[in-house]
Coordinates of C-alpha atoms in Angstrom, one line a residue:
X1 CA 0.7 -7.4 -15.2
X2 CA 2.7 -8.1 -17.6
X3 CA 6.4 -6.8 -15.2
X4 CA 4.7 -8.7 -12.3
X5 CA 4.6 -12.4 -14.2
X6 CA 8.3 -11.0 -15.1
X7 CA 9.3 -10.8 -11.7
X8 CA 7.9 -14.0 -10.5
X9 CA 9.1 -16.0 -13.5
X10 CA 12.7 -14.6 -12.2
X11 CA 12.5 -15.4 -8.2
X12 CA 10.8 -18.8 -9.4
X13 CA 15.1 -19.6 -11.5
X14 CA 16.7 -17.4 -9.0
X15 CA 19.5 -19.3 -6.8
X16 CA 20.7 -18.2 -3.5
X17 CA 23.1 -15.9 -3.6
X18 CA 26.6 -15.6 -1.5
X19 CA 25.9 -15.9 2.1
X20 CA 28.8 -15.1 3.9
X21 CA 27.6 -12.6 5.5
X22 CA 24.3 -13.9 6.7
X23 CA 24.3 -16.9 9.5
X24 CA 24.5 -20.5 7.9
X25 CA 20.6 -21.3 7.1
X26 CA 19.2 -24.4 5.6
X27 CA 18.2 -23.3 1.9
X28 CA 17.5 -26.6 0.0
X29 CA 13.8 -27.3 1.7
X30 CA 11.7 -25.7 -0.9
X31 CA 8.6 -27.3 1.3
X32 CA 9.4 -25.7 4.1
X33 CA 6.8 -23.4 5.3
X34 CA 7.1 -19.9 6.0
X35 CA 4.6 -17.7 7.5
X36 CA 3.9 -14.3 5.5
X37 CA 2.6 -11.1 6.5
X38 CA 1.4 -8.3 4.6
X39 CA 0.1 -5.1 5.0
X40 CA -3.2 -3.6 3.2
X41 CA -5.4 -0.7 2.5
X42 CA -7.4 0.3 5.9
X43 CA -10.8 -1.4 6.1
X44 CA -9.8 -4.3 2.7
X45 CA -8.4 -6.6 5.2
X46 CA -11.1 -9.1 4.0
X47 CA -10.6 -8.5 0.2
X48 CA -7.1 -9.0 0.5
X49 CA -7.7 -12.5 2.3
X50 CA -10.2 -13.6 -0.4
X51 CA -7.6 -12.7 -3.1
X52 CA -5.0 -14.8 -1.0
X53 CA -7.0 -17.6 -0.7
X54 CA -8.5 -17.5 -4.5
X55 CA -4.9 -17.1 -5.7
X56 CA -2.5 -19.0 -3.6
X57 CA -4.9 -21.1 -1.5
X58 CA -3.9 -21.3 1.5
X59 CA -5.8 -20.1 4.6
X60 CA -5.6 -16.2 5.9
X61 CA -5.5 -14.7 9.2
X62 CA -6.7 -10.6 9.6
X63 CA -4.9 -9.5 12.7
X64 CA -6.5 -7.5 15.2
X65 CA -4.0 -4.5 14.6
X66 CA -5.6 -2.9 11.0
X67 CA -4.0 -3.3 8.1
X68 CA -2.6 -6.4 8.3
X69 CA -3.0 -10.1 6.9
X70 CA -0.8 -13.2 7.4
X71 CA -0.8 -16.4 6.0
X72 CA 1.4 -19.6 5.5
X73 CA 3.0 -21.0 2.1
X74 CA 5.8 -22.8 1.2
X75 CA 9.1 -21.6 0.0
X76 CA 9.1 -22.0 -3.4
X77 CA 5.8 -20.5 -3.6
X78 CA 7.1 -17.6 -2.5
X79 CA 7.1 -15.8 -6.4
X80 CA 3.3 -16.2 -6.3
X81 CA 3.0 -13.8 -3.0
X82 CA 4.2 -10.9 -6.0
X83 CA 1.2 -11.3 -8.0
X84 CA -0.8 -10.1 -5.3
X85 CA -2.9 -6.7 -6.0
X86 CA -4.2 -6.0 -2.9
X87 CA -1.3 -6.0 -0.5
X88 CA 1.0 -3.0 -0.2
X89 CA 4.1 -4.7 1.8
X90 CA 5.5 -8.2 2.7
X91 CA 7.4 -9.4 5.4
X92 CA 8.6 -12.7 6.6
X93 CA 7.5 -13.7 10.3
X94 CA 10.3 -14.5 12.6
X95 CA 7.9 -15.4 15.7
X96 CA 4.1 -14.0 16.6
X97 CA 3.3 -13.7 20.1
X98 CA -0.2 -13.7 20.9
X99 CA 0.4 -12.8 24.6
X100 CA 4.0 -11.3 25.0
X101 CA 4.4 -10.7 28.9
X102 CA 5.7 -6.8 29.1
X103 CA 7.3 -6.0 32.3
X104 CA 5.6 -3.3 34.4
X105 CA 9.0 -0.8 34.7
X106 CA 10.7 0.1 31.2
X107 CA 14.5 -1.3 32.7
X108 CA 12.6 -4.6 32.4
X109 CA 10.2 -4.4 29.4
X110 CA 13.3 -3.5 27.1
X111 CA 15.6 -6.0 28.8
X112 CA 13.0 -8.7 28.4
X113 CA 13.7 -7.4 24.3
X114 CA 17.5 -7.5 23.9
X115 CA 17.2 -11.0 25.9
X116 CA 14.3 -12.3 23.2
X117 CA 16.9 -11.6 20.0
X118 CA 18.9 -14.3 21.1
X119 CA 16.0 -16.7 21.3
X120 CA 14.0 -16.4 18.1
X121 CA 14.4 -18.6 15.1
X122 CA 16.1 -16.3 12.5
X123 CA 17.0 -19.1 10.3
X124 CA 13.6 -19.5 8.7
X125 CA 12.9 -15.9 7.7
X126 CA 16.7 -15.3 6.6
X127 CA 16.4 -17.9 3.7
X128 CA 13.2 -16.3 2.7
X129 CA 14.9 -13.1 2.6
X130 CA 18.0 -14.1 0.7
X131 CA 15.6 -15.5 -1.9
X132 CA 13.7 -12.4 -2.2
X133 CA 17.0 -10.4 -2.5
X134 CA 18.3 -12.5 -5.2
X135 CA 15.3 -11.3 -7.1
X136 CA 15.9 -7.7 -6.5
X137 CA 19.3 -8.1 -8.1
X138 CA 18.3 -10.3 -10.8
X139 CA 15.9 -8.0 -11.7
X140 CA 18.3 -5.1 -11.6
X141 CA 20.4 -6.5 -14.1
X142 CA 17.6 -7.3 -16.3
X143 CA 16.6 -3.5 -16.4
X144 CA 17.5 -1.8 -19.6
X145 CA 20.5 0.7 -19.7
X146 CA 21.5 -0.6 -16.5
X147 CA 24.0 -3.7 -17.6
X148 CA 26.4 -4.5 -15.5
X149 CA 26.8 -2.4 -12.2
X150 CA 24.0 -2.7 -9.5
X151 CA 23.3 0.7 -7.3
X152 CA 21.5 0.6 -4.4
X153 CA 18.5 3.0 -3.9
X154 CA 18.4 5.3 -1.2
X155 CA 15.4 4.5 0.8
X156 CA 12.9 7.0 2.2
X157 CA 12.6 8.3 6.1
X158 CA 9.0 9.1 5.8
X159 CA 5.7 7.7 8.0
X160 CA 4.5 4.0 8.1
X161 CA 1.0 3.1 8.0
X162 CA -0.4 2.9 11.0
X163 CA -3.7 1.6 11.1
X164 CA -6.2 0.8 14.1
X165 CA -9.6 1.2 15.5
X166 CA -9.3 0.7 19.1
X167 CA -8.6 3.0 21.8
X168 CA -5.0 3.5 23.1
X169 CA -2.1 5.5 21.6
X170 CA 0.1 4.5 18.3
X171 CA 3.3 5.5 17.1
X172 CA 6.2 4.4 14.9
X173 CA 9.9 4.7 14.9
X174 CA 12.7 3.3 13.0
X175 CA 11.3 3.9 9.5
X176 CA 8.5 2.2 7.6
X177 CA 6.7 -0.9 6.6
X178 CA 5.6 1.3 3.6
X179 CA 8.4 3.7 2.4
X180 CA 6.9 6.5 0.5
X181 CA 3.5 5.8 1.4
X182 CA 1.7 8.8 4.0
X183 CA -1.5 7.1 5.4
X184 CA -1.9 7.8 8.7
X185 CA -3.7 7.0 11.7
X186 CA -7.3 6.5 12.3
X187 CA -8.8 9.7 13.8
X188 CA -9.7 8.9 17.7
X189 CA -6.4 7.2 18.8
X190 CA -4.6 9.3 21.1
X191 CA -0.8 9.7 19.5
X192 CA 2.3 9.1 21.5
X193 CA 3.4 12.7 22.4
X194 CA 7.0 12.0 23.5
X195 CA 9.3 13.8 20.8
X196 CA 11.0 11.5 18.8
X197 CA 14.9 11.1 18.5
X198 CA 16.5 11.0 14.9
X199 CA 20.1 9.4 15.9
X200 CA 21.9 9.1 12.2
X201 CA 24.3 7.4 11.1
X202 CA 27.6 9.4 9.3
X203 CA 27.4 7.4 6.1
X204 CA 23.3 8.8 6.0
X205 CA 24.4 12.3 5.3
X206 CA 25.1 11.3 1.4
X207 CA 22.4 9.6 0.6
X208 CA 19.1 11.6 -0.8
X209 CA 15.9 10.4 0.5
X210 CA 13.6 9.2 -2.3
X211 CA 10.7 11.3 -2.1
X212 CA 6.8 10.2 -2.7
X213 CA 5.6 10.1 -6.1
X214 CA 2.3 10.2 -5.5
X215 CA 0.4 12.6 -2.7
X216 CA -2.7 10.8 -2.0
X217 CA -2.5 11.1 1.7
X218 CA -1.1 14.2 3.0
X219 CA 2.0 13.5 6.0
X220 CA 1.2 14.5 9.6
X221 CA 3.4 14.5 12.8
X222 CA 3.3 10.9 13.6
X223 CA 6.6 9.5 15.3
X224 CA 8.8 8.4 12.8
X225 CA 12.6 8.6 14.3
X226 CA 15.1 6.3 13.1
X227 CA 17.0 4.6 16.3
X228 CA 20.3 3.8 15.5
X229 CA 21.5 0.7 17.1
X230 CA 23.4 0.0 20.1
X231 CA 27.0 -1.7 20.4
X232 CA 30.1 0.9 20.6
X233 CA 32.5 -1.6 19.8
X234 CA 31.7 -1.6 16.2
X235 CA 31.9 1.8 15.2
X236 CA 35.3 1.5 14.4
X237 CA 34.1 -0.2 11.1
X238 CA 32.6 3.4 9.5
X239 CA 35.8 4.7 9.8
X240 CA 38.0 4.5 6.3
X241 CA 41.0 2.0 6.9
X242 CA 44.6 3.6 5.8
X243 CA 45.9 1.4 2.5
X244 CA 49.0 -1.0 2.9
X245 CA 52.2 0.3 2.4
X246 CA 51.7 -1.6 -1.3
X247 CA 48.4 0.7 -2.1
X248 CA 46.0 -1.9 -1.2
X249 CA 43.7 -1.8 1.3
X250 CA 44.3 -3.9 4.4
X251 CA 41.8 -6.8 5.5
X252 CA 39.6 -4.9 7.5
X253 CA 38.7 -3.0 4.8
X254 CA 37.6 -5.7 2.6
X255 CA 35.9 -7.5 5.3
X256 CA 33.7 -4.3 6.2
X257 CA 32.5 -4.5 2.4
X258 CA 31.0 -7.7 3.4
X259 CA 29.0 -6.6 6.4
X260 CA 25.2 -6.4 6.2
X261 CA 23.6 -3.0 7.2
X262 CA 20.2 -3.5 8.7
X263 CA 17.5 -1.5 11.0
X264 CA 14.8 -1.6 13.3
X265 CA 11.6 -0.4 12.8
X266 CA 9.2 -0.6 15.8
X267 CA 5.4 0.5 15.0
X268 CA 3.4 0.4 18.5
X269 CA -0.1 0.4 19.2
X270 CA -1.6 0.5 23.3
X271 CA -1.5 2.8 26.1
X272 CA -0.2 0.3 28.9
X273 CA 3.4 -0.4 27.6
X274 CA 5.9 1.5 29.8
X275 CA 8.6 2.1 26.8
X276 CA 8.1 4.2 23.7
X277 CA 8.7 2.7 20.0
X278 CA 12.3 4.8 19.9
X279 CA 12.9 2.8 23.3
X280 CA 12.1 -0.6 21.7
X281 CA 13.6 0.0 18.4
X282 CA 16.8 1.3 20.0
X283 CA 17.1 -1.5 22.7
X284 CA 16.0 -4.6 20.4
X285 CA 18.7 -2.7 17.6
X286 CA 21.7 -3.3 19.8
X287 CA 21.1 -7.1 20.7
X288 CA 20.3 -7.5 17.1
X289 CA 23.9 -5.9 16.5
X290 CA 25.5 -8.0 18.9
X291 CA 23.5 -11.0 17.8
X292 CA 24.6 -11.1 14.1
X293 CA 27.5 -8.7 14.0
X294 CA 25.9 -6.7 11.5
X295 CA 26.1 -2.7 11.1
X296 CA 23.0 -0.2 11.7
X297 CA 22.8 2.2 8.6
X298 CA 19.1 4.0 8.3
X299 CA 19.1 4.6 5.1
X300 CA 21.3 2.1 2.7
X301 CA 20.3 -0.8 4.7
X302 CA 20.3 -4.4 3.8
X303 CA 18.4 -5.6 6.2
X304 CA 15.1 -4.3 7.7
X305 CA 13.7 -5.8 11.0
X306 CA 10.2 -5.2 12.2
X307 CA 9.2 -5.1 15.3
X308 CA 5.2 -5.0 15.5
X309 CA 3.7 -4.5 19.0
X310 CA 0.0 -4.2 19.2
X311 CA -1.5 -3.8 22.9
X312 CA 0.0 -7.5 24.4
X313 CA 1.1 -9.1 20.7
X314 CA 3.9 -8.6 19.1
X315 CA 5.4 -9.7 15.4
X316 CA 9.0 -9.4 14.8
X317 CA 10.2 -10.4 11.4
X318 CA 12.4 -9.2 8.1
X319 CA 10.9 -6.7 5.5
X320 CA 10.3 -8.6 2.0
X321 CA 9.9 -5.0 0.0
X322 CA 11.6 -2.1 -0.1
X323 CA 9.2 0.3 -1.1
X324 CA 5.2 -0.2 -1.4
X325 CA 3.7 -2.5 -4.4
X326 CA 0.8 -0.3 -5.3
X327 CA 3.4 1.6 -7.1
X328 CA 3.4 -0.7 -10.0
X329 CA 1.2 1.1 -13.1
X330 CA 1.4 5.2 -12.3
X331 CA 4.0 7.1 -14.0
X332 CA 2.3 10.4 -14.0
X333 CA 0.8 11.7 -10.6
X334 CA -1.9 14.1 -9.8
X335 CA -2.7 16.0 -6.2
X336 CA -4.4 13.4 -5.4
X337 CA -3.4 10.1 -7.1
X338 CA -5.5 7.1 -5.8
X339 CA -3.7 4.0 -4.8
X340 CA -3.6 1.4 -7.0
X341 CA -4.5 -1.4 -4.0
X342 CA -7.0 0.8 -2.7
X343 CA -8.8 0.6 -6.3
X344 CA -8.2 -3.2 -6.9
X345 CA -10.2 -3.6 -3.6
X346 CA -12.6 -1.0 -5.0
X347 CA -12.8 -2.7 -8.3
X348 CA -13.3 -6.6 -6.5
X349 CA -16.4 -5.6 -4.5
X350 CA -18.2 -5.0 -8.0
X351 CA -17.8 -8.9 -9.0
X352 CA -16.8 -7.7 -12.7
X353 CA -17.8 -10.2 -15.5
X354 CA -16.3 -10.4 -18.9
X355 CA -17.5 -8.0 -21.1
X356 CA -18.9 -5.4 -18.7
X357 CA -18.1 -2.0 -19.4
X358 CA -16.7 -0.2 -16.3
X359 CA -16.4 3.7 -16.3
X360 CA -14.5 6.0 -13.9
X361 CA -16.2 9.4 -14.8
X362 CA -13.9 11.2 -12.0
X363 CA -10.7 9.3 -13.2
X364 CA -8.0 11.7 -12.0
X365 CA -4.9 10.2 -13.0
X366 CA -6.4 7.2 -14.4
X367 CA -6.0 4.8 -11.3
X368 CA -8.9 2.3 -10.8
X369 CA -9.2 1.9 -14.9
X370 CA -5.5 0.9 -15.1
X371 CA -5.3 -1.4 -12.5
X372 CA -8.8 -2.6 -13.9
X373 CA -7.7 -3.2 -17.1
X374 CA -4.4 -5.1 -16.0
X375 CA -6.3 -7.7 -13.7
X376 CA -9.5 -8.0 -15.9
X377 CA -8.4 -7.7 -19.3
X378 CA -12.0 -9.2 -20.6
X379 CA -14.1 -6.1 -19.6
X380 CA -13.6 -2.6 -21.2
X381 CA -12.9 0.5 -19.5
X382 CA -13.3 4.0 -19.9
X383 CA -11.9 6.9 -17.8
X384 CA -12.4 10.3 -18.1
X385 CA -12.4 13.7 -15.8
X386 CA -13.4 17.4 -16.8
X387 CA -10.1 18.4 -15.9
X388 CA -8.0 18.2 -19.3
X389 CA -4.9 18.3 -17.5
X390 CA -5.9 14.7 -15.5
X391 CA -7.2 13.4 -18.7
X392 CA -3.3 14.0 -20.2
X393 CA -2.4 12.5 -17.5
X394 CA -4.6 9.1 -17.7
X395 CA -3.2 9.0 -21.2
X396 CA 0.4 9.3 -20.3
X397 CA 0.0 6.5 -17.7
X398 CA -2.1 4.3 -20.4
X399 CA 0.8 4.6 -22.8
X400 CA 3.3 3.5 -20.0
X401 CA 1.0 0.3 -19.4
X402 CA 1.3 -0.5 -23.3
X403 CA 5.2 -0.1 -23.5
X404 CA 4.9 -2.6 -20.1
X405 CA 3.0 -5.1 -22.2
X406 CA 4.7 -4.1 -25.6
X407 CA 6.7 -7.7 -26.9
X408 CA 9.9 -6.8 -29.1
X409 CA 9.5 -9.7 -31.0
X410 CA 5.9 -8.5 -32.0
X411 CA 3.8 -6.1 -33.0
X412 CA 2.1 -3.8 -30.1
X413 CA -1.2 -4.4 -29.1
X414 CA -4.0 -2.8 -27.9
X415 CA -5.7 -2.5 -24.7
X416 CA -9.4 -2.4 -23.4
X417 CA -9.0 1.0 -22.4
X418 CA -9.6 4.7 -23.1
X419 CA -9.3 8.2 -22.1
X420 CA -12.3 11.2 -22.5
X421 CA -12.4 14.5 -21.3
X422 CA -16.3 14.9 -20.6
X423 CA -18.4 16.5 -17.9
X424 CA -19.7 14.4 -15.0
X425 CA -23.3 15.9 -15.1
X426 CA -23.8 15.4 -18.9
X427 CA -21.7 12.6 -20.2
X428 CA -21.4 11.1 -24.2
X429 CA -22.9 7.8 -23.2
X430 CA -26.3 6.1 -24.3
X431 CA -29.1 5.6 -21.7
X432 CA -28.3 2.0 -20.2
X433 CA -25.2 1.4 -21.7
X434 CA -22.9 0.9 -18.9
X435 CA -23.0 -1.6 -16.7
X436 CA -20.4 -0.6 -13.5
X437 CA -19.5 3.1 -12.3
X438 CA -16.5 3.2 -10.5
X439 CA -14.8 6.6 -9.1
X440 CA -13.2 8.7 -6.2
X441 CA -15.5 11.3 -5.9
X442 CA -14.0 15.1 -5.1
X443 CA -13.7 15.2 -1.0
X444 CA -14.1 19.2 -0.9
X445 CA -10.4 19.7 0.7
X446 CA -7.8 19.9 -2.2
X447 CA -10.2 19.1 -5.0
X448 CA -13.6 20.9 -5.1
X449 CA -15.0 22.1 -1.6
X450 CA -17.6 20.4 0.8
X451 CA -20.1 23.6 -0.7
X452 CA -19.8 22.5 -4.2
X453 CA -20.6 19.0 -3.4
X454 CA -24.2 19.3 -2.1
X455 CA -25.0 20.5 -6.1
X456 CA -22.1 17.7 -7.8
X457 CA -23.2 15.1 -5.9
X458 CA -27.0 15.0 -6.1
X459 CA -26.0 15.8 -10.2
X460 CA -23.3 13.0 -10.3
X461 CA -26.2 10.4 -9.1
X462 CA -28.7 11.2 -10.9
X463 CA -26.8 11.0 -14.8
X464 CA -24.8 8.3 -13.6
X465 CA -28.2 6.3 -12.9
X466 CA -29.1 7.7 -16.4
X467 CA -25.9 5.4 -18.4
X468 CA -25.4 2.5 -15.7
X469 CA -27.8 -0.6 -16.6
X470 CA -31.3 -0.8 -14.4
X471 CA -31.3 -3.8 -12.8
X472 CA -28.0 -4.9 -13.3
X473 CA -25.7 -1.8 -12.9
X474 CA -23.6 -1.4 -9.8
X475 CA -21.5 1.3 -8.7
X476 CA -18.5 1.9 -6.2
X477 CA -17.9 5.4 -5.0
X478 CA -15.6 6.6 -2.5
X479 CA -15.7 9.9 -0.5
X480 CA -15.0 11.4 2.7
X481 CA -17.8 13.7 2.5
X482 CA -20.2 11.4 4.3
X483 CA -23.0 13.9 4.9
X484 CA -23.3 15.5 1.7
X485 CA -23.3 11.7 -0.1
X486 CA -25.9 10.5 2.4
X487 CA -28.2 13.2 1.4
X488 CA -27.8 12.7 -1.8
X489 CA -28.1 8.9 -2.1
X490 CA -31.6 10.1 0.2
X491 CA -33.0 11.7 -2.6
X492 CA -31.9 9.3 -5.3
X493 CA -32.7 6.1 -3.2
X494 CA -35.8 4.9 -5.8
X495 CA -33.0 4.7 -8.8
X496 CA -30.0 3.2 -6.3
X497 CA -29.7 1.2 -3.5
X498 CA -27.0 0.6 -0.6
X499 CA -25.8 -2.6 -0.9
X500 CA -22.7 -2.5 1.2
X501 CA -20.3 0.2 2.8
X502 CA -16.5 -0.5 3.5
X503 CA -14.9 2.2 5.8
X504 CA -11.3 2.9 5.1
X505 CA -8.3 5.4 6.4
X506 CA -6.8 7.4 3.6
X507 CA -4.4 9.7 5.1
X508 CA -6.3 10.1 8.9
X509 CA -9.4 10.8 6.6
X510 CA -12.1 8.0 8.0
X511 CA -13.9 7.9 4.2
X512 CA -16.6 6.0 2.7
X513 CA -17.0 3.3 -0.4
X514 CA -20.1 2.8 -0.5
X515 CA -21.7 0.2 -3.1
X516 CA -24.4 0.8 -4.5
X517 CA -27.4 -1.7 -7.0
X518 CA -29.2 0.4 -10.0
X519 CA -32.6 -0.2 -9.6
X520 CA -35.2 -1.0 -12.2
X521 CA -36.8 2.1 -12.3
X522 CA -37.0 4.8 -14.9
X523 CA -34.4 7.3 -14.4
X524 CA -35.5 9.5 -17.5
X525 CA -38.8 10.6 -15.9
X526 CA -37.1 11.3 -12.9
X527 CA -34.6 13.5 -15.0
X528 CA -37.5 15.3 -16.7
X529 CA -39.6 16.1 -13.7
X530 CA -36.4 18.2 -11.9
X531 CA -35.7 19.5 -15.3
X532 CA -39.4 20.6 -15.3
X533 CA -39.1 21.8 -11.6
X534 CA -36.0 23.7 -12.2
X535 CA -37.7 25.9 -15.1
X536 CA -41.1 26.1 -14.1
X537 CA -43.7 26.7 -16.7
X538 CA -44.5 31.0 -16.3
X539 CA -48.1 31.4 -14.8
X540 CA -51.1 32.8 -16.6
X541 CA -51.4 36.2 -15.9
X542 CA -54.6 37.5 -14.7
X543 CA -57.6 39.4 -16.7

């Protein structure tokens, strides 16, 4: 939390920087509204709008395309949109339209697009993105062991999220909303099956892609092309430009310094549009070109322009982050590393109150406790997994989050949290002395099997009715393994009951959190008549 207030203390001084190269923009009406949008974990939409409303106050709109939020603040509000938890990338709306008109023939739809670039207020959403990159290099500078001398990251050329429910087909091209991040589609939409082009551009070839960090949800063949930008006439400008006679380099040179690199990505939802998202991206790329002189680069861009089309609406507008912000608190990353937004939204639908003590007894790499502890610092939490590998890793990641909040003007302090290495069915704890359970229970595919689970789960239910508070307790428990959870919760349903269930998409997986009230009853005598019916008293023999 403590690198997030950080960051917004620094885009709250930060001053526009040198915008020669960016179309001339009105800058000095901080009260100028801008609309933002943000993408979120599958199935949170409506945790993320209550967050945004709690914490900046204004008004949210959940779009019909999954996944996504928007809402309108002012400019200078804009630092508070980074304290968010729930929201895995911003972006700037150029223009929303609610009914686009798509031609019939694809010669028309994608003229229709190139005509449209010209017409759209940029000026708005290119202010808001010059004060957003002024932060990035602020905040370079700041970094320690960097002084000086700014590089620019190489940027991933993986999958975008791409989330929906309805029928139709869905694909994406041009790169990602989410760079790095591998959650896919909602199983039951029919894919796009044309086979993507990858057009590169020469510079590309040096630069590394950034790989993922953490492996939550495992990649699948979803289109995800970059379409390189139309507009011949400027490709003269990759070219190196001979030095002057003197050794210096000539004008053209130093102008091409100056030249913004940007690119489209399209992500496309509906079955009735005549073009494909390469076709859009490509098209709506060249007039972008055209429009602002810039230069299409896929990887080392400056710019990134979205074009969202979802059935008959359609978003355009300017990519606020460059890579996804639920990468703020793991250091250390597991098989299967859970996101930290998808646990703030896990840990918000338990309504924590100071001083509860929250518990992930399946912690992995310590996920939902860290984020826990950084956004309710009152409560105490405790992680721990029977895996001592995961539990080395919690504790890495713990220590990361202390340096984080670590002053060098004082001494280090401590934090609510801690790390065992226990076993699920027989944990260290006192009857009642919990009072929330939250975990990401094994789904059977790379942790466990779906065989195992119809023994851990029942097991898992029963002890953790045993330490969570009758009455009061709550729980939050994700899993995929629907069936096997069902049953379980079928036989335990006199010491919990189903309060709510939140579906979500984690990596074309359609899982489960399911939460869950500890009743008042008596979990002990429950616990001693299956350990009586497990070991059966031996029968009398007969005389």
């Amino acid at each position: 939390m403590a690198q997030v207030d950080e960051v917004a203390s620094a885009m709250s001084e930060v001053t526009l920087a040198d915008t020669s190269t960016v179309p001339c923009v009105d800058t000095n009406s901080e009260d100028a509204h801008i609309t933002i949008g943000a993408t979120v974990p599958t199935g949170f939409e409506f945790t993320a709008a209550a967050e945004v409303e709690e914490k900046l106050g204004c008004p949210c709109k959940i779009s019909k395309d999954r996944g996504k939020i928007y809402f309108d603040i002012k400019k200078d509000g804009l630092a508070q949109v980074h304290r968010l938890r729930s929201v895995d990338n911003l972006f700037v709306i150029v223009k929303e339209f609610t009914d686009f008109p798509f031609k019939e023939t694809k010669e028309d739809a994608l003229k229709d697009l190139q005509d449209l670039v010209a017409k759209l207020p940029w000026e708005k959403a290119l202010s808001a993105w010059e004060l957003n990159n002024s932060l990035k290099k602020r905040k370079k500078r700041k970094k320690a062991g960097y002084p000086g001398k700014e590089r620019k990251q190489p940027m991933a050329v993986t999958g975008a999220e791409i989330s929906g429910e309805e029928g139709g087909d869905k694909e994406q091209s041009g790169g990602s909303l989410e760079k790095g991040s591998l959650e896919d589609e909602e199983s039951g939409l029919c894919k796009d099956q044309d086979s993507p082009t990858v057009i590169q551009h020469p510079r590309e070839e040096d630069a590394p892609a950034k790989s993922s960090g953490e492996m939550q949800e495992p990649p699948t063949s979803q289109a995800s092309s970059e379409a390189e930008a139309q507009g011949s006439q400027h490709s003269g400008n990759d070219a190196d430009t001979p030095p002057d006679s003197d050794g210096k380099d000539n004008g053209t040179a130093s102008d091409n310094c100056n030249v913004l690199k940007f690119r489209v990505t399209c992500n496309r939802s509906g079955d009735k549009h005549s073009f494909t998202s390469n076709d859009a991206a490509r098209d709506f790329g060249g007039a972008v070109q055209d429009h602002f002189q810039w230069k299409a680069d896929m990887t080392k861009f400056d710019v990134e322009v979205l074009l969202n089309i979802s059935f008959n609406e359609m978003v355009v507008g300017i990519a606020l982050t460059e890579e996804s912000l639920h990468r703020r608190n793991i250091t250390h990353f597991g098989p299967t590393t859970l996101r930290s937004t998808l646990a703030y939204g896990m840990l918000r639908l338990c309504d924590l109150q100071p001083s509860d003590v929250i518990i992930d007894p399946m912690c992995g790499t310590g996920s939902i406790p860290i984020e826990g502890v950084n956004e309710w610092p009152g409560c105490f939490f405790l992680a721990g997994d029977n895996n001592k590998q995961a539990v080395n890793r919690t504790g890495s990641n713990i220590q990361s989050l202390l340096r984080k909040h670590q002053s060098p003007e004082s001494a280090q302090l401590g934090l609510p949290i801690d790390a065992v290495h226990w076993d699920i069915s027989s944990l260290p704890l006192r009857e009642g002395s919990v009072d929330v359970i939250v975990t990401d229970m094994p789904f059977g595919k790379r942790m466990g099997s779906k065989k195992k689970n119809w023994d851990l789960y029942p097991a898992c239910l029963r002890e953790m009715s045993r330490v969570c508070r009758a009455g009061t307790g709550r729980a939050v428990l994700l899993t995929h393994d629907r069936k096997c959870f069902i049953k379980a919760l079928a036989k335990a349903g006199h010491l919990w009951r189903k309060m709510h269930t939140v579906w979500v998409n984690i990596g074309g997986l359609h899982a489960g959190v399911y939460l869950l009230k500890r009743t008042s009853n008596d979990s002990t005598k429950e616990m001693q008549e299956g350990s009586q019916t497990a070991n059966p008293a031996p029968c009398p023999k007969e005389e």
